[in-house]
Coordinates of C-alpha atoms and ligand atoms in Angstrom, one line a residue:
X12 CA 113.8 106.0 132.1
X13 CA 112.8 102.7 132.3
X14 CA 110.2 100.7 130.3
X15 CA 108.8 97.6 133.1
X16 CA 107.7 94.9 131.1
X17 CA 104.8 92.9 133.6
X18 CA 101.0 93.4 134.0
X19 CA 101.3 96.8 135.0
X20 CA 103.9 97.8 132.0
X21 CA 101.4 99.9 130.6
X22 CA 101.9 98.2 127.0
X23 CA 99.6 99.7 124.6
X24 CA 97.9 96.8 122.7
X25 CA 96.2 99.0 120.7
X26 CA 97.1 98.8 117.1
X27 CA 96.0 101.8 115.5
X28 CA 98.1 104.7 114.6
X29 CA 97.5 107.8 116.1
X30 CA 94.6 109.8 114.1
X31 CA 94.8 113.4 114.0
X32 CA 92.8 115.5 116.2
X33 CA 91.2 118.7 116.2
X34 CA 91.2 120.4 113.2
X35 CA 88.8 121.7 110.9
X36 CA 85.5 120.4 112.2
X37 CA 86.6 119.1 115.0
X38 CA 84.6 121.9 117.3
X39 CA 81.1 121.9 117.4
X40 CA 80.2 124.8 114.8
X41 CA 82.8 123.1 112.5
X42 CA 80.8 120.1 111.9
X43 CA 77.4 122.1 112.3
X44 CA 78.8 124.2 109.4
X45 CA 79.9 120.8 107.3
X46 CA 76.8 119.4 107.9
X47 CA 75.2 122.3 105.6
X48 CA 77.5 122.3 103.3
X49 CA 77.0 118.2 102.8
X50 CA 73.6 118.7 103.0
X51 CA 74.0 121.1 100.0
X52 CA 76.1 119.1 98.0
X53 CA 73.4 115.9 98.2
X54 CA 70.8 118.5 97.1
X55 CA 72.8 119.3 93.7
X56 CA 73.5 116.3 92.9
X57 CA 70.1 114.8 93.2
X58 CA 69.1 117.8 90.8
X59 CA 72.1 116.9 88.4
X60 CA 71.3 113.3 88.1
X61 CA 67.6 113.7 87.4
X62 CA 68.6 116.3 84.9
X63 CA 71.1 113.8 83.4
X64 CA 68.5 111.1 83.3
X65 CA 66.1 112.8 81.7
X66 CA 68.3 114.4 78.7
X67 CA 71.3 112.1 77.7
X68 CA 71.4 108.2 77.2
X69 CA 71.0 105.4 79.7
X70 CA 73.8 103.0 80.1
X71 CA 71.4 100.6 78.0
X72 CA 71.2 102.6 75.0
X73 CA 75.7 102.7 74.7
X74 CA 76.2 99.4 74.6
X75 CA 78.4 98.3 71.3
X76 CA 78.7 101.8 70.6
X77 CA 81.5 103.0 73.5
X78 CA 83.6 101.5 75.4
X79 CA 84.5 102.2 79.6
X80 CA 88.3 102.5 80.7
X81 CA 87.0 99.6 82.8
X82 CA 85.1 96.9 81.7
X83 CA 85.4 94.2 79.4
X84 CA 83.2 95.3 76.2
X85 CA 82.7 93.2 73.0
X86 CA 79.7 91.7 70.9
X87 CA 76.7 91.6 73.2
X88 CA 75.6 88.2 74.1
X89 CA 72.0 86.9 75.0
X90 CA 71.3 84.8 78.4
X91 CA 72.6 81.1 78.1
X92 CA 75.2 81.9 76.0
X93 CA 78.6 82.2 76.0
X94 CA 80.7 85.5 76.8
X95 CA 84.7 85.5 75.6
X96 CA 86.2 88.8 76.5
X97 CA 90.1 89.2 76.6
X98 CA 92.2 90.5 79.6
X99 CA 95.1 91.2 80.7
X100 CA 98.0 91.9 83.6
X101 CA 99.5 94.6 83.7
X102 CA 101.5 94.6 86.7
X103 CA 98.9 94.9 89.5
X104 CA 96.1 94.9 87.6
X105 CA 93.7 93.1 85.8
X106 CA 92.8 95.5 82.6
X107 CA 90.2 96.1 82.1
X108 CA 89.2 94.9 85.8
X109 CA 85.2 94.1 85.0
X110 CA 82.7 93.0 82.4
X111 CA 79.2 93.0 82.5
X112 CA 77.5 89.7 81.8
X113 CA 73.4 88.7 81.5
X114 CA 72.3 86.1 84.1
X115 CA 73.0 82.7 83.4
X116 CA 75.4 82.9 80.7
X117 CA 78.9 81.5 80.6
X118 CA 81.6 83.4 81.3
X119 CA 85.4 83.2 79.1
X120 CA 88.2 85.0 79.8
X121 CA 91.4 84.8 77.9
X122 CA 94.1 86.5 80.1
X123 CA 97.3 87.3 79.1
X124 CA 100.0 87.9 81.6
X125 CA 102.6 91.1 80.5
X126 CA 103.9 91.2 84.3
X127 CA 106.7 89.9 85.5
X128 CA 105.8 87.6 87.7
X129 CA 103.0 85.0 88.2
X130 CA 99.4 85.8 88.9
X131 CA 96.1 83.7 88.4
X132 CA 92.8 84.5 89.1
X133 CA 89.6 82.9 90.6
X134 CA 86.0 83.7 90.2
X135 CA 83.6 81.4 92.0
X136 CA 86.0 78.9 93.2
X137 CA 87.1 78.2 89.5
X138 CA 91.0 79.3 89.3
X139 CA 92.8 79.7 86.3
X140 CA 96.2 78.3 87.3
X141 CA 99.6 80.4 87.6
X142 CA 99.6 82.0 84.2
X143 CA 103.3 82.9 83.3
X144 CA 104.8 86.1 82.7
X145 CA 104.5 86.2 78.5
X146 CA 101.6 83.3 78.7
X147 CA 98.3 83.7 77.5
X148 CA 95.6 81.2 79.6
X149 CA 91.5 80.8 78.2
X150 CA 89.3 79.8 81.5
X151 CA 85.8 78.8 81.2
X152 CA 84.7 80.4 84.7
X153 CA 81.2 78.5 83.9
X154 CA 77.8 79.9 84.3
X155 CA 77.6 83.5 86.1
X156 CA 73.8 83.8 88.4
X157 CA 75.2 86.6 90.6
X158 CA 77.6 89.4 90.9
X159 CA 80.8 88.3 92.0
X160 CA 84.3 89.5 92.5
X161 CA 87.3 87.9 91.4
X162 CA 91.0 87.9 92.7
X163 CA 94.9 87.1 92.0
X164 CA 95.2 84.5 94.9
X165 CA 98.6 84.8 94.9
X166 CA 99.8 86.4 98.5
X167 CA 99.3 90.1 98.5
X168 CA 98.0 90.6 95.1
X169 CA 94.5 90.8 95.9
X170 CA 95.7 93.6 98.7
X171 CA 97.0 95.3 96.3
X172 CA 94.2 95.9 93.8
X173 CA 94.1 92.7 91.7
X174 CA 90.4 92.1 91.6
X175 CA 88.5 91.3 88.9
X176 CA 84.3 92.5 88.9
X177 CA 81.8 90.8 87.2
X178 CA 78.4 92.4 87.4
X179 CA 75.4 90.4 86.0
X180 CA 72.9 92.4 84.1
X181 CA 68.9 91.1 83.5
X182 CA 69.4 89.9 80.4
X183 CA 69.6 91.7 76.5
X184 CA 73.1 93.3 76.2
X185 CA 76.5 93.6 77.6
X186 CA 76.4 97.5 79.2
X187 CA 79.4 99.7 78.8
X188 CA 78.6 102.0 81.2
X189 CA 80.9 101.8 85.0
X190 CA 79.9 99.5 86.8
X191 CA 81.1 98.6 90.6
X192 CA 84.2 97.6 88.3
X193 CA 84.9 100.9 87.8
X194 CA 87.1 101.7 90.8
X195 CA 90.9 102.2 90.7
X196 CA 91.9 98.9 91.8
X197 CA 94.6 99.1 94.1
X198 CA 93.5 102.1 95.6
X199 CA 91.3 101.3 98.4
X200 CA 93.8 101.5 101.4
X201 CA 95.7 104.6 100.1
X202 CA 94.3 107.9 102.2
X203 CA 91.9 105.8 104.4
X204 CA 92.1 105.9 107.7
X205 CA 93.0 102.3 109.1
X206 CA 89.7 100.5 110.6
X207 CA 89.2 100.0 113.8
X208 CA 89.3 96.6 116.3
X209 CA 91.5 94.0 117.3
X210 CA 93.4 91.6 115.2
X211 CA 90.5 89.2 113.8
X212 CA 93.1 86.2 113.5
X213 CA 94.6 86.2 116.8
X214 CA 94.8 87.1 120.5
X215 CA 98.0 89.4 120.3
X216 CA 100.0 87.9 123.5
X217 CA 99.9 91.0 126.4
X218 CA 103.1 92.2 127.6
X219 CA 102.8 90.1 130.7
X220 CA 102.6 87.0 128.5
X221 CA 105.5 88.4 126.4
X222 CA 107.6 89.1 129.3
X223 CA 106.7 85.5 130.9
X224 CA 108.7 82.1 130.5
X225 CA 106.7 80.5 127.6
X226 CA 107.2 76.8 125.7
X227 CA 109.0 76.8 122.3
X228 CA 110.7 79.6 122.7
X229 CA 114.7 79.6 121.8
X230 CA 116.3 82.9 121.9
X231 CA 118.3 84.4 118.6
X232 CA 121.9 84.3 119.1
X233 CA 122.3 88.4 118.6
X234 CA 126.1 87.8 118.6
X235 CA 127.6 89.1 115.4
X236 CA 130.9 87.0 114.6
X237 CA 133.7 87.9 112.9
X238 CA 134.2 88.1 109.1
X239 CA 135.5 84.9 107.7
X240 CA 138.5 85.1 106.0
X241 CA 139.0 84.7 102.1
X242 CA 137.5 87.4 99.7
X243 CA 134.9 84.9 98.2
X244 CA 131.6 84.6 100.0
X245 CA 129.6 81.3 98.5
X246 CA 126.1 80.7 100.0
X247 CA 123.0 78.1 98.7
X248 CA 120.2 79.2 100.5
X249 CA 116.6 77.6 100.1
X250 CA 113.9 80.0 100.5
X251 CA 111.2 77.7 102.3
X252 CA 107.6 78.6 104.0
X253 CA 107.4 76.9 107.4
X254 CA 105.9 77.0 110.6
X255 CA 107.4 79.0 113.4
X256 CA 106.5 80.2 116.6
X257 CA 106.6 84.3 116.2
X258 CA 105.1 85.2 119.3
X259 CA 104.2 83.6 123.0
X260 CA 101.5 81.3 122.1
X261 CA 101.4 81.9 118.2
X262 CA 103.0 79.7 115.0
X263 CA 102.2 80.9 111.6
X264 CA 103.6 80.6 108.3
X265 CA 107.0 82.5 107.9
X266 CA 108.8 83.2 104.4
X267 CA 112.6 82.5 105.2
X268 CA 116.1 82.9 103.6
X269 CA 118.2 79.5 105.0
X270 CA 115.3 78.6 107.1
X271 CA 115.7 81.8 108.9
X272 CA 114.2 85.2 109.8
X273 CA 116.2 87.3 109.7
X274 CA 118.0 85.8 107.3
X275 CA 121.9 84.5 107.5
X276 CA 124.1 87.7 108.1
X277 CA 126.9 87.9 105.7
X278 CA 130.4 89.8 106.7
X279 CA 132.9 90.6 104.7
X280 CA 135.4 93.0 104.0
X281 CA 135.6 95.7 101.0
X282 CA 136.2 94.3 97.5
X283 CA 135.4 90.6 98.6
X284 CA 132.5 89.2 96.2
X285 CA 129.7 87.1 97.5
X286 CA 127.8 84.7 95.4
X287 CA 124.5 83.5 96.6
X288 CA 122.3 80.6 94.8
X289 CA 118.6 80.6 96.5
X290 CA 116.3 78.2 95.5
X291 CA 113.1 78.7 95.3
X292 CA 111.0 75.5 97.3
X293 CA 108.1 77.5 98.3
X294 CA 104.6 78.1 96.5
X295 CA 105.2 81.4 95.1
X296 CA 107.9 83.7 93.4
X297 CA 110.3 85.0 95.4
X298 CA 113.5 86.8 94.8
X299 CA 116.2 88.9 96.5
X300 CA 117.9 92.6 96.6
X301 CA 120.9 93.2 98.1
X302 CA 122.0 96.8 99.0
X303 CA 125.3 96.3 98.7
X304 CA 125.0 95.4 95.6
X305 CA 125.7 97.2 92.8
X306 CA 124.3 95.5 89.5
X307 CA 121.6 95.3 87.3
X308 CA 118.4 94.7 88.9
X309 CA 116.7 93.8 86.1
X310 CA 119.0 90.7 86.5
X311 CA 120.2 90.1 89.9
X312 CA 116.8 91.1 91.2
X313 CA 114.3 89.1 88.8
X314 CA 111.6 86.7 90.3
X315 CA 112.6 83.2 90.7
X316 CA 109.5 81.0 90.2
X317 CA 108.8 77.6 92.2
X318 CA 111.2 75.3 92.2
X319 CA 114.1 77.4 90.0
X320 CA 117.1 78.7 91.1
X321 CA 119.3 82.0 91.3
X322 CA 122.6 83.3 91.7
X323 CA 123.3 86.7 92.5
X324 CA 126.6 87.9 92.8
X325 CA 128.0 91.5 93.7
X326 CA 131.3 93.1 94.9
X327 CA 131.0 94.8 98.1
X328 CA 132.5 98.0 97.1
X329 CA 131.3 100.1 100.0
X330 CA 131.6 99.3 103.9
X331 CA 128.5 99.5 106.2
X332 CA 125.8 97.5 107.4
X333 CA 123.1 96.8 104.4
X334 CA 120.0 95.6 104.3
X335 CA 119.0 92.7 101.8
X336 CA 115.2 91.2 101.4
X337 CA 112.9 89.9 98.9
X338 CA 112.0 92.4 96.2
X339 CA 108.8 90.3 95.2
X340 CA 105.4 92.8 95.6
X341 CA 104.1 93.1 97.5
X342 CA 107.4 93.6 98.9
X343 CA 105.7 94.8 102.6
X344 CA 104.0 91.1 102.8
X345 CA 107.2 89.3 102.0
X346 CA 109.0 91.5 104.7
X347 CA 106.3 91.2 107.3
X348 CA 107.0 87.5 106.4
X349 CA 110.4 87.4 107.6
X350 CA 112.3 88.0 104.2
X351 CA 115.1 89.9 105.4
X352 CA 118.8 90.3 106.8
X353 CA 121.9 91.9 106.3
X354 CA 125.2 92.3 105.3
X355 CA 127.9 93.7 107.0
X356 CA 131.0 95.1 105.3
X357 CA 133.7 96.3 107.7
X358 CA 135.5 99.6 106.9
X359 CA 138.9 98.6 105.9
X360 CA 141.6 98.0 108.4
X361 CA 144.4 100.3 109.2
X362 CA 142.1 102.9 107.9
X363 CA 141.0 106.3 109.7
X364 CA 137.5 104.5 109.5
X365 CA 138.8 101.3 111.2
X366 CA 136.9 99.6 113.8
X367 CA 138.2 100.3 117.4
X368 CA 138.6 97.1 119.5
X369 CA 135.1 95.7 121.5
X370 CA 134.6 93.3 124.0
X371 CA 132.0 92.1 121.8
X372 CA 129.5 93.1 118.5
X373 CA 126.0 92.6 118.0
X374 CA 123.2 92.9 115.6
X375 CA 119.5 93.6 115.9
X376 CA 117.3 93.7 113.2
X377 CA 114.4 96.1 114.3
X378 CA 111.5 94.8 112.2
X379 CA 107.4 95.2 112.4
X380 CA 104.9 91.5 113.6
X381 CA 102.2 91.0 111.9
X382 CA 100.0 87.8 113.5
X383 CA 98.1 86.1 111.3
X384 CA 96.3 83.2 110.7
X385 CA 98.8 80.3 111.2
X386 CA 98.6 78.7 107.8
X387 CA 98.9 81.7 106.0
X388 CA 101.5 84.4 107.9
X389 CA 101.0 87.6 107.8
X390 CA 97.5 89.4 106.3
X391 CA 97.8 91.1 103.4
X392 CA 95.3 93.8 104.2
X393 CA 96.7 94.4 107.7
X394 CA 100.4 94.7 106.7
X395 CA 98.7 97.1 103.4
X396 CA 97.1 99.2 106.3
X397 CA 100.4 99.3 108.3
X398 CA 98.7 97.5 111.7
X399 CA 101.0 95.9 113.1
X400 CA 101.0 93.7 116.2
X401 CA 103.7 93.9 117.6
X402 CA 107.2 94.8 117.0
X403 CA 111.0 92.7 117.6
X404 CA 115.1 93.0 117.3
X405 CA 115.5 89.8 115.5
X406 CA 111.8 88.9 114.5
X407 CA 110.5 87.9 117.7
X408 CA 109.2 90.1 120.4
X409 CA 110.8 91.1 123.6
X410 CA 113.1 87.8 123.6
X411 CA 116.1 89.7 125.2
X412 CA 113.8 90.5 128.1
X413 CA 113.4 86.7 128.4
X414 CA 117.5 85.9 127.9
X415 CA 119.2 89.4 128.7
X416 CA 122.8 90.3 127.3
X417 CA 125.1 89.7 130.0
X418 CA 127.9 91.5 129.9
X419 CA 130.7 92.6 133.0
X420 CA 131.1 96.3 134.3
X421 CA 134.0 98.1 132.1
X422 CA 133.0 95.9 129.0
X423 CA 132.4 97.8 125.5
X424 CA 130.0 96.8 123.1
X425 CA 129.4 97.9 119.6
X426 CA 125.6 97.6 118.1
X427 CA 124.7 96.8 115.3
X428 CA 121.2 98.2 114.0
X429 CA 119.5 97.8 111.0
X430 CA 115.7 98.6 110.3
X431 CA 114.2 96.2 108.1
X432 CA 110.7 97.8 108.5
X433 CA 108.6 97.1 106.7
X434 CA 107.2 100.8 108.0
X435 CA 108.3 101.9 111.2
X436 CA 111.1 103.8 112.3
X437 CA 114.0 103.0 115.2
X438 CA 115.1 105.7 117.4
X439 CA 117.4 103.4 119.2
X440 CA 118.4 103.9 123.0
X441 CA 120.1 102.4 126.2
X442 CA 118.6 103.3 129.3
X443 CA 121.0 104.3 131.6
X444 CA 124.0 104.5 128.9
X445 CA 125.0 107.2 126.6
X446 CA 126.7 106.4 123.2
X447 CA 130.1 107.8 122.5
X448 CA 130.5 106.1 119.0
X449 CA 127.3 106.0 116.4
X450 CA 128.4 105.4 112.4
X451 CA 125.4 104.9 110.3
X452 CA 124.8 105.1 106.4
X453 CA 128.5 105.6 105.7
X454 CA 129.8 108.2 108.1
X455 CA 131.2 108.6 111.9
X456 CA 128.7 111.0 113.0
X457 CA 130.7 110.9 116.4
X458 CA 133.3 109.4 117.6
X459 CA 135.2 108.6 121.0
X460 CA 133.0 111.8 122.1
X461 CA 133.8 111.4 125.4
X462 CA 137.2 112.9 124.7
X463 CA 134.7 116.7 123.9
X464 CA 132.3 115.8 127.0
X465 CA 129.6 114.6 124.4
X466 CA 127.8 112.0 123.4
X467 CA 124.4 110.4 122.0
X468 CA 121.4 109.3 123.8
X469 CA 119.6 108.0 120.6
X470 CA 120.4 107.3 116.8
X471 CA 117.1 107.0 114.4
X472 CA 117.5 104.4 111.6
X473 CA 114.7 105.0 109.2
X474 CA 113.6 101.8 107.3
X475 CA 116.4 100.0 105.6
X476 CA 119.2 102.4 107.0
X477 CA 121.7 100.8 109.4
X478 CA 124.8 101.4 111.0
X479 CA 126.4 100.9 114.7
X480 CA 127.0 102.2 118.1
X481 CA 129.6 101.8 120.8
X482 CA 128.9 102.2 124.8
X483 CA 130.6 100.8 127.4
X484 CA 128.8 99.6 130.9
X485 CA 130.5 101.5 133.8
X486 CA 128.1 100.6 136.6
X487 CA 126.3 97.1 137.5
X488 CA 122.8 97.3 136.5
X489 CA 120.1 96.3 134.2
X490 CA 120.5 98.3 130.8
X491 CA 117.5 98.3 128.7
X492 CA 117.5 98.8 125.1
X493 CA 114.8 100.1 123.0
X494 CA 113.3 101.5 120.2
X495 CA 112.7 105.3 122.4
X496 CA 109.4 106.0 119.9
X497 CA 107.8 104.0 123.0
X498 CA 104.6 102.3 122.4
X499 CA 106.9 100.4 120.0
X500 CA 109.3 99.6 122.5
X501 CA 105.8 98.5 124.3
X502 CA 105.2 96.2 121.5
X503 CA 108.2 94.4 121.6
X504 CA 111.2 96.4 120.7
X505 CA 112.8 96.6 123.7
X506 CA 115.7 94.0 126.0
X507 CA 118.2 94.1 128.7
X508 CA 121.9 93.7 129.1
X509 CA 122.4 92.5 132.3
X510 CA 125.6 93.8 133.6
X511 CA 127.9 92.5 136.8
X512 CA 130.7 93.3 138.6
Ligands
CU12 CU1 109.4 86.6 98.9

């Protein structure tokens, strides 16, 4: 079949995942009968509360005496003065993540940091700084009229849970009892069904406009060139954040290894070492994880603050396309950003694994678009909630439709695939072509199966899987490839080899 890319392509623009339908409730006496039962519920709970009101003691009467899992508790303080409660990070979280405070007084937090990476946070426009994994910071957030929430402005975190609640109270003491602070921070998005609407940043281009000529638009070179000879593999990448166009009509902030997305692919052959520096010239930690690599993360894979630098080095023991990509959290954001790539060992020559002989290799990296706002990249919330824009081979949508593959009847190619995600899967296809190699995650799963009148029509690469096929064009035509779970081949995952006699 064939996917037409133009106004009447048919490309679903809408974002959110398919919900579930039918079910319980989902007929009319299903939700007649919930309705009851909810109505129940409310009853009994009205009843318990007034009960629980009457007999035990109000929030009021606990304070000094116990202590929430969640708020910030200490010596009560009077309006005008001056509260100093202690706090820190533990990973994701601010603990405790509230404090109760009377109207007009000042508000002191001393906040350590026991994660591993930098955080701050920023209540009312004052920010504490990056505090430093190990470093203890006292902020004076000033006087506190109204409730207000806090957050870790670093990218992601605040996605992720790290908000802080302080709820002002009338006056008289500091309450123990939950507050709005008392929620699991970080747990808002799990189990809730994405919301509805468009993107709120940006007019995602249609398929006609991704399928048109546009400005600013260069093609990724998909070729994948041979290994380089020698056994050592020295790199110095920057990792920068800069402005690129992702999308017809759209820049934003992208997150890039050597000033690419996806990164430099690395080749090599098995037992060859590769030693990579990165230095870090953005604004936040970033770091990197190599699949191939078989070391200690807790050194090879540690976060490299602004303006430091680190070398990872591994032995590529095992042949097979891996994936590598930043490993700082939240590691979806820094993907959706463009912090990924891969490296490609090939299976040792002369071997029963041995690559046959190609007219030519490529690589696409199947990845998810997230547009955002141009000065920042990709939402944190929207990447958290999985919807996606779009979807590319080699971070930007459709741009083989725009510069097809040419290629010559009788010519065999071999495909590399890798899914860098962050979420979505690739069942990858060629209309019109079968596949009689496909090798992924370190085994033929068949090979020169035209010899046994077989073949494959699609291999699925889950997120951060890889591995290759091999087809070979026998007739003229335009062959399009694509990621077969279609309305993400609608969104972008999709191109042509444009083949000649
Ligand atoms: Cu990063």
């Amino acid at each position: 079949m064939s996917i037409p890319i133009g106004p009447t392509g048919g490309a679903g623009m809408s974002p959110a995942p398919n919900k579930p339908t039918g079910g319980p409730g989902a007929d009319g006496r299903g939700i007649e009968w919930a309705s009851w039962v909810l109505i129940g519920l409310a009853i009994a709970a009205v009843v318990m509360l007034a009960v629980l009101g009457a007999a035990g003691p109000g929030p009021r009467d606990t304070a000094g005496t116990s202590a929430s899992a969640s708020g910030a508790t200490g010596p009560a303080v009077g309006e005008g003065e001056t509260l100093t409660r202690q706090v820190s990070i533990e990973g994701m979280l601010f603990v405790p993540n509230s404090v109760e405070i009377p109207a007009g007084s000042t508000l002191v937090l001393e906040i350590t940091n026991n994660d591993s990476q930098n955080h701050d946070l920023q209540i009312n426009g004052v920010n504490t700084g990056l505090i430093a994994p190990g470093e203890t910071v006292t902020q004076d957030f000033g006087a506190v009229t109204e409730s207000v929430t806090g957050w870790c402005t670093v990218a992601g975190h605040k996605a992720m849970g790290m908000t802080f609640d302080v709820t002002v109270t009338d006056g008289g003491a500091t309450g123990a009892a939950d507050g709005p602070g008392a929620h699991m921070a970080g747990s808002a998005p799990a189990g809730s069904a994405p919301a509805e609407g468009a993107n709120p940043f940006v007019t995602v281009p249609s398929a006609a406009q991704r399928g048109a000529e546009h400005e600013g638009f260069t093609p990724a070179n998909p070729v994948l060139a041979p290994a380089p000879t020698g056994t050592v593999h020295e790199f110095d990448w920057d990792i920068t954040e800069e402005v690129r166009q992702v999308a017809p009509g759209h820049s934003q902030v992208v997150w890039l290894f050597d000033g690419q997305a996806p990164g430099p692919t690395l080749r090599g052959q098995v037992g060859d070492t590769f030693r990579i520096t990165l230095h870090n010239k953005g604004t936040m930690d970033h770091s990197i994880d190599f699949h191939a690599g078989e070391v200690n993360p807790d050194k090879h894979m540690a976060q490299i603050p602004v303006g430091e630098s680190l070398t990872y080095e591994f032995v590529a023991n095992r042949y097979g396309i891996w994936m590598y990509h930043c490993a700082t959290a939240p590691m979806s954001l820094h993907i959706a950003n463009g912090m990924f790539g891969g490296v490609v060992i090939d299976p040792p020559a002369g071997s029963a694994d041995a690559l046959s002989e190609v007219d030519e290799e490529y690589l696409f990296v199947a990845s998810e678009m997230f547009l955002g706002p141009g000065d920042v990249g990709a939402d944190a919330q929207r990447v958290s909630d999985r919807r996606y824009d779009l979807t590319a081979f080699n971070f930007y949508p459709n741009q083989y439709d725009l510069a097809p593959i040419e290629h010559k009847v009788g010519d065999t190619v071999r495909l590399w695939l890798l899914n860098a995600g962050p979420d979505q899967s690739l069942s990858f296809h060629v209309v019109g072509d079968v596949f009689d190699t496909v090798f992924t995650e370190g085994r033929y799963i068949i090979r020169d199966a035209h010899e046994r009148d077989t073949g494959a029509q699609a291999v699925d690469v889950s997120v951060a899987q890889g591995g290759f096929v091999e087809l070979t064009f026998n007739e003229p035509g335009n062959y399009a490839f694509v990621n077969h779970q279609m309305t993400d081949a609608e969104k972008g995952q999709h191109g042509f080899f444009t083949v000649t006699d």
